[in-house]
Coordinates of C-alpha atoms and ligand atoms in Angstrom, one line a residue:
X1 CA 1.6 -22.4 -42.6
X2 CA 1.2 -23.1 -46.6
X3 CA 2.6 -21.6 -49.7
X4 CA 0.1 -20.4 -52.7
X5 CA 1.7 -19.3 -55.9
X6 CA -0.6 -18.1 -59.7
X7 CA 0.7 -16.9 -62.4
X8 CA -1.2 -15.6 -65.5
X9 CA 0.8 -14.8 -68.6
X10 CA 0.4 -15.2 -72.6
X11 CA 2.5 -18.3 -71.4
X12 CA 2.5 -22.0 -70.4
X13 CA 2.2 -21.3 -66.4
X14 CA 2.2 -24.7 -65.0
X15 CA 6.6 -25.2 -64.6
X16 CA 6.2 -21.4 -63.2
X17 CA 3.8 -22.8 -61.0
X18 CA 5.5 -25.5 -60.1
X19 CA 8.5 -24.0 -59.5
X20 CA 6.8 -21.7 -57.2
X21 CA 5.9 -24.6 -55.2
X22 CA 9.1 -27.0 -54.8
X23 CA 10.6 -23.0 -53.2
X24 CA 7.8 -22.9 -50.9
X25 CA 7.8 -25.8 -50.0
X26 CA 9.7 -25.4 -46.9
X27 CA 6.8 -23.6 -45.6
X28 CA 4.3 -27.6 -45.3
X29 CA 4.4 -30.1 -47.6
X30 CA 1.5 -32.7 -46.7
X31 CA 0.4 -32.0 -49.8
X32 CA 0.1 -30.1 -52.8
X33 CA -2.0 -29.0 -55.5
X34 CA -2.4 -26.9 -58.9
X35 CA -5.3 -25.9 -60.8
X36 CA -4.8 -24.7 -64.0
X37 CA -7.3 -23.1 -67.4
X38 CA -6.7 -24.6 -70.2
X39 CA -7.0 -22.6 -73.6
X40 CA -11.1 -23.9 -73.9
X41 CA -11.6 -21.7 -70.7
X42 CA -11.5 -25.2 -68.7
X43 CA -10.6 -25.8 -64.2
X44 CA -7.9 -28.9 -65.2
X45 CA -7.2 -29.9 -61.3
X46 CA -4.2 -31.9 -59.9
X47 CA -3.5 -33.1 -56.0
X48 CA -2.0 -35.0 -54.4
X49 CA -1.2 -35.9 -50.9
X50 CA 2.6 -35.5 -50.4
X51 CA 5.5 -33.7 -51.1
X52 CA 5.7 -32.1 -54.7
X53 CA 7.3 -34.1 -55.8
X54 CA 4.1 -36.2 -56.2
X55 CA 2.8 -33.8 -57.7
X56 CA 5.3 -33.9 -59.7
X57 CA 5.1 -37.2 -61.1
X58 CA 1.2 -36.8 -61.0
X59 CA 2.3 -33.9 -63.5
X60 CA 4.1 -36.4 -65.8
X61 CA 1.9 -39.0 -65.8
X62 CA -1.7 -36.5 -67.1
X63 CA -0.1 -33.0 -68.2
X64 CA -2.2 -30.4 -67.9
X65 CA -1.3 -26.9 -69.0
X66 CA -2.5 -23.6 -69.6
X67 CA -1.5 -19.6 -69.2
X68 CA -2.9 -18.7 -66.4
X69 CA -3.5 -20.9 -62.9
X70 CA -3.3 -21.9 -58.8
X71 CA -0.9 -24.1 -56.5
X72 CA -0.1 -24.5 -53.0
X73 CA 1.5 -26.5 -50.7
X74 CA 0.1 -27.7 -47.5
X75 CA 0.5 -27.6 -43.9
X76 CA -2.6 -29.7 -42.6
X77 CA -4.1 -26.7 -39.8
X78 CA -7.8 -28.5 -40.5
X79 CA -8.0 -32.2 -41.8
X80 CA -5.7 -34.2 -42.7
X81 CA -3.1 -34.0 -45.2
X82 CA -5.8 -37.0 -48.0
X83 CA -5.8 -35.3 -51.7
X84 CA -9.5 -34.2 -50.4
X85 CA -8.1 -31.7 -47.7
X86 CA -5.2 -30.0 -50.4
X87 CA -5.6 -27.5 -52.6
X88 CA -7.0 -26.1 -54.5
X89 CA -10.3 -25.7 -53.3
X90 CA -12.6 -25.8 -56.2
X91 CA -16.6 -25.1 -56.4
X92 CA -19.8 -24.9 -59.2
X93 CA -17.0 -26.5 -61.4
X94 CA -15.5 -22.7 -61.3
X95 CA -14.5 -21.0 -58.9
X96 CA -11.2 -22.3 -58.0
X97 CA -9.6 -21.1 -55.2
X98 CA -5.7 -21.8 -52.7
X99 CA -5.1 -20.5 -48.6
X100 CA -3.1 -20.0 -46.2
X101 CA -4.6 -19.7 -42.7
X102 CA -7.0 -20.0 -40.5
X103 CA -10.5 -19.4 -41.0
X104 CA -11.9 -18.6 -37.3
X105 CA -15.3 -18.7 -37.5
X106 CA -15.4 -21.0 -40.8
X107 CA -18.0 -23.3 -38.8
X108 CA -20.7 -20.5 -38.7
X109 CA -20.1 -19.8 -42.7
X110 CA -20.3 -23.8 -43.6
X111 CA -23.4 -23.8 -40.9
X112 CA -24.7 -21.1 -44.1
X113 CA -23.4 -22.6 -46.8
X114 CA -24.8 -25.5 -46.4
X115 CA -28.6 -24.0 -45.7
X116 CA -28.1 -22.7 -49.4
X117 CA -27.2 -25.4 -50.6
X118 CA -24.2 -26.0 -50.9
X119 CA -21.8 -29.4 -50.3
X120 CA -18.8 -29.8 -49.0
X121 CA -16.0 -32.5 -49.8
X122 CA -12.8 -31.4 -47.8
X123 CA -12.6 -31.1 -43.6
X124 CA -10.8 -27.6 -44.9
X125 CA -11.5 -24.4 -43.0
X126 CA -10.8 -23.2 -46.6
X127 CA -13.7 -24.5 -48.6
X128 CA -16.1 -22.3 -47.2
X129 CA -13.6 -19.2 -49.2
X130 CA -14.5 -20.8 -51.6
X131 CA -18.4 -21.6 -51.8
X132 CA -18.7 -18.4 -50.9
X133 CA -16.8 -16.6 -53.8
X134 CA -18.7 -18.8 -56.2
X135 CA -22.0 -17.6 -54.1
X136 CA -21.5 -13.8 -54.4
X137 CA -20.5 -14.5 -58.5
X138 CA -23.6 -17.0 -59.2
X139 CA -26.4 -15.4 -57.1
X140 CA -25.6 -11.0 -56.3
X141 CA -23.9 -11.7 -60.9
X142 CA -20.6 -9.0 -58.5
X143 CA -17.7 -8.6 -60.9
X144 CA -14.7 -11.1 -59.7
X145 CA -13.0 -8.8 -57.8
X146 CA -16.2 -7.2 -56.3
X147 CA -16.9 -10.7 -55.0
X148 CA -13.6 -11.0 -53.9
X149 CA -14.0 -7.8 -51.9
X150 CA -17.6 -9.9 -50.2
X151 CA -15.9 -12.6 -49.0
X152 CA -13.4 -11.0 -47.0
X153 CA -15.6 -8.6 -46.0
X154 CA -17.3 -12.2 -44.1
X155 CA -14.3 -14.4 -43.2
X156 CA -12.5 -13.6 -39.9
X157 CA -8.8 -14.6 -38.9
X158 CA -4.9 -15.0 -40.8
X159 CA -5.6 -15.2 -44.7
X160 CA -3.4 -14.6 -47.9
X161 CA -5.2 -16.1 -50.9
X162 CA -5.9 -16.4 -55.0
X163 CA -7.6 -17.6 -57.0
X164 CA -9.6 -18.3 -60.2
X165 CA -12.4 -18.8 -62.2
X166 CA -13.0 -19.6 -65.8
X167 CA -16.0 -17.6 -66.6
X168 CA -12.9 -14.9 -66.0
X169 CA -10.7 -16.4 -67.9
X170 CA -7.8 -14.4 -67.7
X171 CA -7.9 -12.5 -64.2
X172 CA -6.4 -13.7 -60.7
X173 CA -8.1 -12.1 -57.7
X174 CA -6.4 -11.9 -54.3
X175 CA -6.2 -10.9 -50.9
X176 CA -3.7 -10.9 -47.4
X177 CA -5.0 -10.2 -43.4
X178 CA -2.2 -11.4 -41.3
X179 CA -0.2 -14.0 -44.0
X180 CA 2.0 -12.6 -46.3
X181 CA 1.8 -12.1 -49.9
X182 CA 3.7 -10.5 -52.4
X183 CA 3.2 -9.7 -56.0
X184 CA 5.9 -10.4 -58.6
X185 CA 5.8 -7.8 -61.3
X186 CA 6.9 -9.1 -65.8
X187 CA 6.8 -8.2 -68.5
X188 CA 3.5 -8.7 -69.8
X189 CA 2.6 -10.9 -66.7
X190 CA 2.1 -10.9 -62.8
X191 CA 3.2 -13.7 -60.7
X192 CA 1.3 -13.6 -56.7
X193 CA 2.9 -15.4 -54.1
X194 CA 3.7 -16.1 -50.5
X195 CA 7.5 -14.9 -50.4
X196 CA 9.1 -13.5 -53.2
X197 CA 11.5 -16.9 -53.4
X198 CA 9.2 -18.6 -55.2
X199 CA 9.6 -16.0 -57.9
X200 CA 13.0 -14.6 -58.2
X201 CA 13.3 -16.9 -60.8
X202 CA 10.5 -15.6 -63.2
X203 CA 11.0 -11.8 -61.7
X204 CA 13.2 -9.5 -59.1
X205 CA 10.2 -7.1 -59.0
X206 CA 7.5 -6.6 -56.0
X207 CA 5.1 -5.4 -54.5
X208 CA 4.2 -6.1 -50.7
X209 CA 0.3 -6.5 -50.0
X210 CA -0.7 -3.6 -47.3
X211 CA -3.2 -5.8 -45.4
X212 CA -6.7 -6.3 -46.0
X213 CA -4.9 -5.9 -49.6
X214 CA -7.1 -7.4 -52.5
X215 CA -5.3 -6.9 -56.0
X216 CA -7.1 -8.0 -59.9
X217 CA -3.9 -8.8 -62.1
X218 CA -4.5 -10.1 -65.9
X219 CA -1.4 -10.2 -67.9
X220 CA -1.1 -7.0 -68.8
X221 CA -3.3 -5.1 -66.2
X222 CA -2.5 -4.7 -62.2
X223 CA -5.4 -3.3 -59.4
X224 CA -4.7 -3.1 -55.3
X225 CA -7.5 -1.5 -53.4
X226 CA -7.4 -0.4 -49.7
X227 CA -9.2 -2.2 -46.8
X228 CA -11.8 1.2 -47.6
X229 CA -12.1 -0.5 -51.1
X230 CA -9.7 2.7 -52.4
X231 CA -7.5 2.0 -55.9
X232 CA -4.5 2.6 -54.3
X233 CA -0.5 2.2 -55.5
X234 CA 1.6 0.3 -54.3
X235 CA 5.4 0.9 -54.6
X236 CA 7.8 -1.6 -56.5
X237 CA 11.1 -2.7 -55.1
X238 CA 13.2 -4.0 -56.9
X239 CA 15.7 -6.8 -55.2
X240 CA 18.8 -6.2 -56.5
X241 CA 20.9 -9.0 -54.7
X242 CA 21.4 -11.9 -57.2
X243 CA 18.3 -14.4 -56.8
X244 CA 19.4 -17.3 -54.2
X245 CA 21.6 -20.3 -55.0
X246 CA 19.2 -23.3 -53.8
X247 CA 21.0 -25.8 -55.3
X248 CA 22.6 -28.9 -52.7
X249 CA 25.5 -29.1 -54.8
X250 CA 27.8 -31.7 -53.4
X251 CA 26.0 -31.4 -49.7
X252 CA 23.2 -34.0 -49.5
X253 CA 20.9 -32.1 -47.6
X254 CA 19.8 -28.5 -47.3
X255 CA 20.3 -28.6 -43.5
X256 CA 23.9 -30.2 -43.6
X257 CA 25.0 -27.5 -46.5
X258 CA 23.7 -24.0 -44.0
X259 CA 25.2 -26.3 -41.5
X260 CA 28.5 -25.5 -43.5
X261 CA 27.2 -22.1 -44.6
X262 CA 28.4 -20.5 -41.2
X263 CA 31.9 -18.6 -41.1
X264 CA 30.6 -17.3 -44.4
X265 CA 27.0 -16.0 -43.3
X266 CA 29.1 -14.9 -40.5
X267 CA 31.3 -12.5 -41.8
X268 CA 28.7 -11.1 -44.2
X269 CA 26.5 -10.4 -41.1
X270 CA 29.7 -9.1 -39.6
X271 CA 30.9 -7.5 -42.5
X272 CA 27.7 -5.3 -42.2
X273 CA 28.4 -3.4 -39.4
X274 CA 31.9 -1.7 -40.2
X275 CA 30.1 -0.6 -43.3
X276 CA 29.5 3.3 -43.3
X277 CA 27.5 2.8 -46.1
X278 CA 24.8 0.7 -43.6
X279 CA 22.1 3.8 -42.3
X280 CA 19.7 1.1 -41.4
X281 CA 22.8 -0.9 -38.9
X282 CA 24.1 1.5 -36.9
X283 CA 22.6 4.8 -38.3
X284 CA 21.6 7.7 -37.1
X285 CA 18.0 6.7 -35.8
X286 CA 19.8 3.4 -33.7
X287 CA 22.0 5.7 -32.7
X288 CA 19.1 7.9 -30.7
X289 CA 17.8 5.8 -29.8
X290 CA 20.5 3.3 -28.7
X291 CA 21.3 6.2 -26.5
X292 CA 17.7 5.9 -23.6
X293 CA 18.2 2.1 -23.4
X294 CA 17.9 1.0 -20.1
X295 CA 16.3 -2.4 -21.2
X296 CA 15.4 -4.8 -22.8
X297 CA 12.8 -7.7 -23.9
X298 CA 13.5 -10.5 -26.1
X299 CA 10.8 -11.8 -28.3
X300 CA 11.0 -14.2 -30.1
X301 CA 10.1 -18.4 -31.1
X302 CA 11.2 -21.5 -31.4
X303 CA 15.5 -21.6 -32.5
X304 CA 15.0 -17.7 -32.3
X305 CA 13.9 -17.5 -28.7
X306 CA 16.6 -19.5 -28.0
X307 CA 19.5 -16.5 -29.5
X308 CA 17.5 -14.1 -27.2
X309 CA 18.2 -16.4 -24.8
X310 CA 22.0 -16.3 -24.9
X311 CA 21.8 -12.8 -25.6
X312 CA 19.8 -12.1 -22.5
X313 CA 23.4 -12.9 -20.4
X314 CA 25.5 -10.9 -22.8
X315 CA 23.4 -8.3 -21.9
X316 CA 23.6 -8.4 -18.9
X317 CA 26.8 -9.0 -18.5
X318 CA 28.7 -7.5 -21.0
X319 CA 26.8 -4.4 -21.6
X320 CA 24.6 -4.3 -17.6
X321 CA 20.8 -3.7 -19.5
X322 CA 18.6 -5.4 -17.7
X323 CA 16.6 -8.0 -20.4
X324 CA 14.0 -10.6 -19.7
X325 CA 13.2 -13.2 -22.9
X326 CA 9.9 -14.3 -23.3
X327 CA 7.9 -16.6 -26.5
X328 CA 6.0 -14.8 -28.3
X329 CA 2.9 -16.7 -28.1
X330 CA 3.2 -15.7 -24.6
X331 CA 3.9 -12.6 -24.7
X332 CA 1.1 -11.8 -27.1
X333 CA -1.9 -13.0 -24.4
X334 CA -0.3 -11.1 -21.3
X335 CA -1.0 -8.0 -19.4
X336 CA 2.9 -6.6 -18.6
X337 CA 4.3 -4.3 -17.3
X338 CA 7.7 -3.5 -18.8
X339 CA 10.0 -0.4 -17.3
X340 CA 10.9 2.3 -19.1
X341 CA 13.1 2.9 -22.0
X342 CA 12.6 -0.8 -22.5
X343 CA 13.8 -1.9 -26.1
X344 CA 11.7 -4.6 -27.9
X345 CA 13.8 -7.0 -30.0
X346 CA 11.6 -9.4 -31.9
X347 CA 13.8 -12.1 -33.1
X348 CA 12.9 -14.4 -36.3
X349 CA 14.4 -15.1 -39.4
X350 CA 11.5 -15.7 -41.8
X351 CA 10.8 -12.2 -40.3
X352 CA 7.0 -13.9 -40.7
X353 CA 5.9 -15.8 -37.6
X354 CA 2.4 -15.5 -36.2
X355 CA 3.8 -15.3 -33.4
X356 CA 6.4 -13.2 -33.5
X357 CA 4.2 -10.4 -36.0
X358 CA 1.5 -10.1 -33.0
X359 CA 3.4 -9.7 -30.0
X360 CA 5.6 -6.9 -32.4
X361 CA 1.4 -5.6 -33.6
X362 CA 0.1 -6.3 -30.4
X363 CA 2.8 -3.3 -28.4
X364 CA 1.2 0.2 -26.5
X365 CA 1.9 2.9 -27.7
X366 CA 4.1 3.6 -25.4
X367 CA 4.5 0.6 -23.9
X368 CA 8.3 0.1 -25.3
X369 CA 11.1 2.7 -26.1
X370 CA 11.2 1.4 -29.8
X371 CA 11.1 -2.8 -31.5
X372 CA 14.4 -3.5 -33.2
X373 CA 13.0 -7.0 -35.2
X374 CA 16.8 -9.6 -36.0
X375 CA 15.3 -10.7 -39.1
X376 CA 17.1 -13.2 -42.3
X377 CA 14.7 -11.5 -44.9
X378 CA 14.4 -8.3 -45.8
X379 CA 11.1 -6.6 -46.6
X380 CA 9.9 -9.1 -44.4
X381 CA 6.4 -7.8 -42.9
X382 CA 8.6 -7.6 -39.7
X383 CA 11.5 -5.3 -40.6
X384 CA 8.7 -4.0 -42.0
X385 CA 6.7 -3.3 -39.2
X386 CA 9.5 -2.6 -36.9
X387 CA 11.5 0.5 -36.5
X388 CA 14.8 0.2 -36.7
X389 CA 16.0 -3.9 -38.4
X390 CA 20.1 -5.2 -38.3
X391 CA 20.0 -8.0 -40.6
X392 CA 21.7 -11.5 -40.9
X393 CA 23.4 -12.0 -44.3
X394 CA 23.2 -15.9 -43.8
X395 CA 21.2 -16.0 -46.7
X396 CA 18.4 -17.7 -47.7
X397 CA 17.9 -20.8 -44.9
X398 CA 15.6 -24.1 -46.5
X399 CA 16.3 -26.6 -44.3
X400 CA 13.0 -26.8 -41.3
X401 CA 15.2 -26.6 -38.9
X402 CA 17.5 -23.8 -38.3
X403 CA 21.1 -23.6 -38.4
X404 CA 23.0 -20.6 -39.7
X405 CA 19.9 -17.8 -38.9
X406 CA 20.7 -19.3 -35.2
X407 CA 24.4 -18.8 -35.5
X408 CA 23.9 -14.7 -37.3
X409 CA 21.5 -13.8 -34.9
X410 CA 23.5 -14.6 -31.5
X411 CA 26.5 -12.7 -33.9
X412 CA 24.0 -9.2 -33.9
X413 CA 22.8 -10.0 -30.6
X414 CA 27.1 -9.3 -29.4
X415 CA 27.2 -6.5 -32.2
X416 CA 24.6 -5.0 -30.7
X417 CA 25.2 -5.7 -26.6
X418 CA 29.1 -3.5 -27.9
X419 CA 27.2 -1.5 -29.2
X420 CA 24.3 -0.6 -26.0
X421 CA 28.4 -2.3 -23.7
X422 CA 30.1 1.2 -25.6
X423 CA 27.3 3.2 -24.1
X424 CA 27.3 2.0 -20.5
X425 CA 30.4 2.1 -19.8
X426 CA 32.3 -1.1 -20.9
X427 CA 36.3 -1.7 -20.0
X428 CA 38.1 -0.4 -23.7
X429 CA 39.8 -4.0 -22.9
X430 CA 37.2 -6.6 -22.7
X431 CA 36.1 -4.3 -25.7
X432 CA 38.4 -5.2 -27.6
X433 CA 38.2 -8.5 -26.4
X434 CA 35.3 -8.7 -28.0
X435 CA 35.9 -7.1 -31.3
X436 CA 38.6 -9.4 -31.6
X437 CA 36.6 -12.7 -30.5
X438 CA 34.1 -11.9 -33.9
X439 CA 37.0 -11.3 -36.1
X440 CA 37.9 -14.5 -35.3
X441 CA 34.1 -15.9 -34.9
X442 CA 33.8 -17.6 -38.7
X443 CA 37.9 -19.1 -38.0
X444 CA 37.0 -20.8 -34.8
X445 CA 33.5 -22.3 -36.9
X446 CA 35.1 -23.9 -39.8
X447 CA 37.3 -25.6 -37.3
X448 CA 34.5 -27.1 -35.8
X449 CA 33.3 -28.6 -39.1
X450 CA 36.8 -29.6 -39.5
X451 CA 35.8 -32.5 -36.6
X452 CA 32.7 -33.4 -38.7
X453 CA 34.4 -37.5 -39.2
X454 CA 34.2 -36.8 -34.6
X455 CA 31.2 -35.5 -35.0
X456 CA 28.9 -38.6 -36.6
X457 CA 31.6 -41.0 -35.0
X458 CA 30.0 -39.6 -32.0
X459 CA 26.6 -39.7 -32.9
X460 CA 26.6 -43.3 -33.8
X461 CA 25.9 -44.1 -30.1
X462 CA 22.2 -41.4 -30.1
X463 CA 20.7 -43.8 -32.8
X464 CA 19.4 -46.7 -31.3
X465 CA 17.6 -44.4 -28.2
X466 CA 14.4 -43.0 -27.8
X467 CA 16.1 -39.7 -25.5
X468 CA 18.1 -37.8 -24.4
X469 CA 19.4 -34.8 -21.2
X470 CA 21.2 -31.9 -22.2
X471 CA 22.6 -30.6 -19.8
X472 CA 24.4 -27.2 -19.7
X473 CA 24.8 -24.1 -17.0
X474 CA 24.8 -20.6 -17.6
X475 CA 25.2 -19.0 -21.1
X476 CA 25.4 -22.9 -22.0
X477 CA 22.3 -24.0 -20.9
X478 CA 20.0 -21.7 -23.9
X479 CA 23.2 -23.4 -25.7
X480 CA 21.9 -27.1 -24.6
X481 CA 18.3 -25.9 -25.2
X482 CA 19.2 -25.6 -28.8
X483 CA 21.0 -28.8 -29.2
X484 CA 18.1 -30.9 -27.6
X485 CA 15.7 -28.7 -29.9
X486 CA 17.3 -29.4 -32.8
X487 CA 17.5 -33.3 -32.4
X488 CA 14.1 -33.7 -31.6
X489 CA 13.4 -31.6 -34.8
X490 CA 15.3 -34.6 -36.8
X491 CA 15.7 -37.1 -35.0
X492 CA 12.2 -37.1 -33.5
X493 CA 14.7 -38.6 -30.4
X494 CA 12.5 -36.5 -27.2
X495 CA 15.2 -34.6 -26.3
X496 CA 15.3 -32.2 -22.4
X497 CA 17.5 -29.9 -21.6
X498 CA 17.7 -28.4 -17.9
X499 CA 20.1 -26.8 -16.5
X500 CA 23.0 -28.7 -14.7
X501 CA 22.2 -27.4 -11.6
X502 CA 18.7 -28.2 -11.4
X503 CA 19.3 -32.2 -12.0
X504 CA 18.9 -33.3 -8.8
X505 CA 15.4 -31.6 -8.7
X506 CA 14.0 -34.1 -10.8
X507 CA 15.6 -35.4 -13.6
X508 CA 17.9 -36.7 -12.2
X509 CA 15.5 -39.5 -11.8
X510 CA 15.9 -40.8 -14.7
X511 CA 19.2 -41.0 -15.4
X512 CA 20.2 -44.6 -16.3
X513 CA 21.7 -46.4 -18.3
X514 CA 19.3 -45.8 -21.3
X515 CA 19.0 -42.5 -21.0
X516 CA 21.8 -41.0 -22.3
X517 CA 23.4 -37.4 -20.8
X518 CA 24.9 -34.4 -23.3
X519 CA 26.7 -32.3 -21.4
X520 CA 28.6 -28.7 -22.6
X521 CA 31.5 -27.6 -20.6
X522 CA 33.3 -24.9 -21.2
X523 CA 36.3 -24.2 -19.4
X524 CA 34.3 -21.4 -17.5
X525 CA 33.6 -20.4 -14.2
X526 CA 31.0 -22.8 -13.5
X527 CA 33.7 -26.3 -14.7
X528 CA 34.2 -28.0 -11.4
X529 CA 30.7 -26.7 -10.4
X530 CA 29.0 -29.1 -14.1
X531 CA 32.1 -31.2 -13.0
X532 CA 29.8 -32.2 -9.1
X533 CA 26.6 -33.0 -11.8
X534 CA 28.8 -34.9 -14.0
X535 CA 30.1 -37.3 -11.5
X536 CA 25.7 -37.7 -10.0
X537 CA 25.1 -38.6 -13.7
X538 CA 27.8 -41.4 -13.7
X539 CA 27.3 -42.0 -10.1
X540 CA 23.9 -43.7 -11.4
X541 CA 24.6 -45.9 -14.4
X542 CA 24.0 -42.6 -17.0
X543 CA 26.1 -42.7 -20.0
X544 CA 28.0 -39.5 -20.4
X545 CA 28.8 -37.4 -23.8
X546 CA 30.7 -34.8 -23.5
X547 CA 31.7 -31.3 -25.4
X548 CA 34.2 -29.8 -23.3
X549 CA 36.6 -27.5 -23.7
X550 CA 40.7 -28.3 -23.7
X551 CA 41.0 -26.8 -20.0
X552 CA 38.4 -28.9 -18.4
X553 CA 40.8 -31.1 -17.4
X554 CA 37.7 -34.4 -18.4
X555 CA 39.6 -37.5 -19.2
X556 CA 37.7 -40.4 -21.5
X557 CA 36.5 -43.3 -19.8
X558 CA 33.8 -46.4 -20.5
X559 CA 30.9 -44.3 -19.4
X560 CA 32.1 -40.8 -20.5
X561 CA 33.0 -40.2 -24.6
X562 CA 34.3 -36.7 -24.7
X563 CA 34.7 -34.8 -28.2
X564 CA 37.6 -32.8 -27.8
X565 CA 36.6 -28.4 -28.9
X566 CA 39.3 -26.2 -31.0
X567 CA 40.0 -23.6 -28.0
X568 CA 38.6 -20.3 -28.6
X569 CA 37.6 -17.1 -26.8
X570 CA 35.1 -17.2 -24.3
X571 CA 32.4 -15.2 -25.6
X572 CA 32.2 -16.5 -29.2
X573 CA 31.9 -19.9 -27.5
X574 CA 28.6 -20.0 -27.3
X575 CA 27.8 -19.7 -31.3
X576 CA 31.0 -22.3 -32.1
X577 CA 29.6 -25.3 -29.5
X578 CA 26.0 -24.9 -30.6
X579 CA 27.8 -25.5 -34.7
X580 CA 28.9 -28.6 -32.7
X581 CA 25.2 -29.9 -31.3
X582 CA 23.9 -29.4 -35.4
X583 CA 26.4 -31.5 -36.4
X584 CA 25.3 -33.5 -33.9
X585 CA 21.6 -33.4 -34.4
X586 CA 22.4 -33.8 -38.4
X587 CA 24.3 -37.2 -37.7
X588 CA 21.9 -38.6 -35.5
X589 CA 19.0 -37.6 -38.4
X590 CA 21.0 -39.3 -40.7
X591 CA 21.2 -42.4 -38.9
X592 CA 18.6 -42.6 -38.6
X593 CA 17.1 -42.1 -42.2
X594 CA 14.1 -39.5 -41.2
X595 CA 13.8 -36.9 -43.8
X596 CA 15.9 -34.4 -42.4
X597 CA 15.2 -30.9 -44.4
X598 CA 11.6 -31.4 -44.7
X599 CA 10.6 -33.1 -40.8
X600 CA 7.4 -34.6 -40.0
X601 CA 4.7 -32.7 -38.8
X602 CA 6.9 -28.6 -38.8
X603 CA 7.5 -26.1 -41.2
X604 CA 9.8 -23.4 -42.0
X605 CA 7.9 -20.4 -41.3
X606 CA 4.6 -20.7 -38.8
X607 CA 2.1 -17.9 -40.1
X608 CA -1.2 -19.1 -37.9
X609 CA -1.3 -18.7 -34.3
Ligands
LIG701 C1 9.3 -22.8 -37.2 C2 10.7 -23.1 -38.1 C3 12.2 -22.3 -36.5 C4 12.0 -21.5 -36.8 C5 10.4 -20.8 -35.5 C6 10.7 -19.1 -35.5 O1 9.2 -23.6 -36.1 O2 10.4 -25.2 -37.3 O3 12.9 -23.3 -37.2 O4 13.3 -21.2 -35.2 O5 9.5 -21.5 -36.4 O6 11.1 -18.9 -37.0 P1 11.1 -17.7 -37.4 O7 11.1 -17.7 -38.6 O8 10.4 -17.1 -36.3 O9 12.6 -17.3 -36.4

């Protein structure tokens, strides 16, 4: 994880770098740092533990200036979050490096460098990079790009890195392998960052680097070399969409804003399916592939994995297509057998999650019919490396806990289910019913948002709890999993989800007056079975809160709180109920006073294994 940003220009760059860091904070926020080469070619640096605002404060106290610099926001892997472990790392008082990724052979390189007389100030794997770079510059008298290329040949693992050297005061060198890196092209200036989002305030033209590319930029020069050290031209892509609105407006948190943006995000996502101008979606390639699909394998992490679990119910029940869903970090290391005609669907909000990407890259030729990425970020590595893509149109998601990305992933899966169902003999009336349910989805989500006050009221009873259980049956089991994940991510309350039928096989032993249980009770055919499970909880003194359908027939009592959900068509209920659980987690976290948008130890985009 971690975010890096760099700039070389004919103007002051410190504020450009700081704005870049603010926009990259979703990638990690346990320390931050910035290094600039001043106008008299001196290296100046600030590093601070904590969030980017701590670094901002340091800069206000002691401003530093320069036309060239690098900056970093960290998510610790090697070494605790501290000033010494914060990037940039410096060697010989002349070279500075920022790095995102993990250097797997850092131990061996460290021993080698210590033997050469280098002293290590930090516990990070990154420090070997800066000392190696320094060694190549000083001892082998290489140019800065040559020195970087020698360094990256020695590195095992994942990296996106950028370096500056006071002996070459207008040059930045950079390289990537298994971690994202883009070049922002300005007029007489170049920028480098982990994500284009960091640079949208300064440019709309980007170059997406390929694996093992190395780059040299000065304000008016760019050279990219590929893994064979050959100079290559990489395409400059112009982003036509307006820069993402990155402001909170009247909301208190990005998570709250993003929960409220869901009706619009769903509308935008669903509108594309009816846009004949959108070839990437259900264009010829997709149509041809879909004609041959016999089975589906979904691979993803975190919330995106939960989207796959929900989709499995739809794909099997409505489209009659067998579907397996697996966590990417398991899938990638397992010997697998897939049936002929299996479509691999990877799901990732960011399109950069290391395990999901590795899973895609690790498939054998002919193992799958084709690969399709469901992602929220155009030009993300996952999208670029997949055969087909379905873009969720959620807009930038800043809150670490995913909300609108999840519901738009579900809407995308329902659209895909319909497209496959049509080929597999879904009855026409059912198809019409699902289509009109999708049309009604944004309004159904709006009606949950109107329940904000009631959900906030309900949240009060969970604020002082240490543990919670979430129960669901059928398609609502993964919805319960997502509800539990949201709660633990942002409120730090230990929460587990169970398929309600599994209660008696273990978790019932945990149920007493100190273990609140949240259940999802839509009025489907499993309602009667769920009601028996709820009685089992009540009989053990458990406090129940149920998100219930108006037809569930459940009545509130002293041990049973009911949140009556608006009536809506069955197919979209998993999406609608999820929004209520998102609001519940949000308000519990708010009551507890945790950092809702940047929960401890987490990051939004996990680009390390
Ligand atoms: C991190 C985030 C989660 C997200 C998961 C997968 O853990 O904190 O919110 O669901 O990564 O991310 P992706 O970008 O692949 O959907």
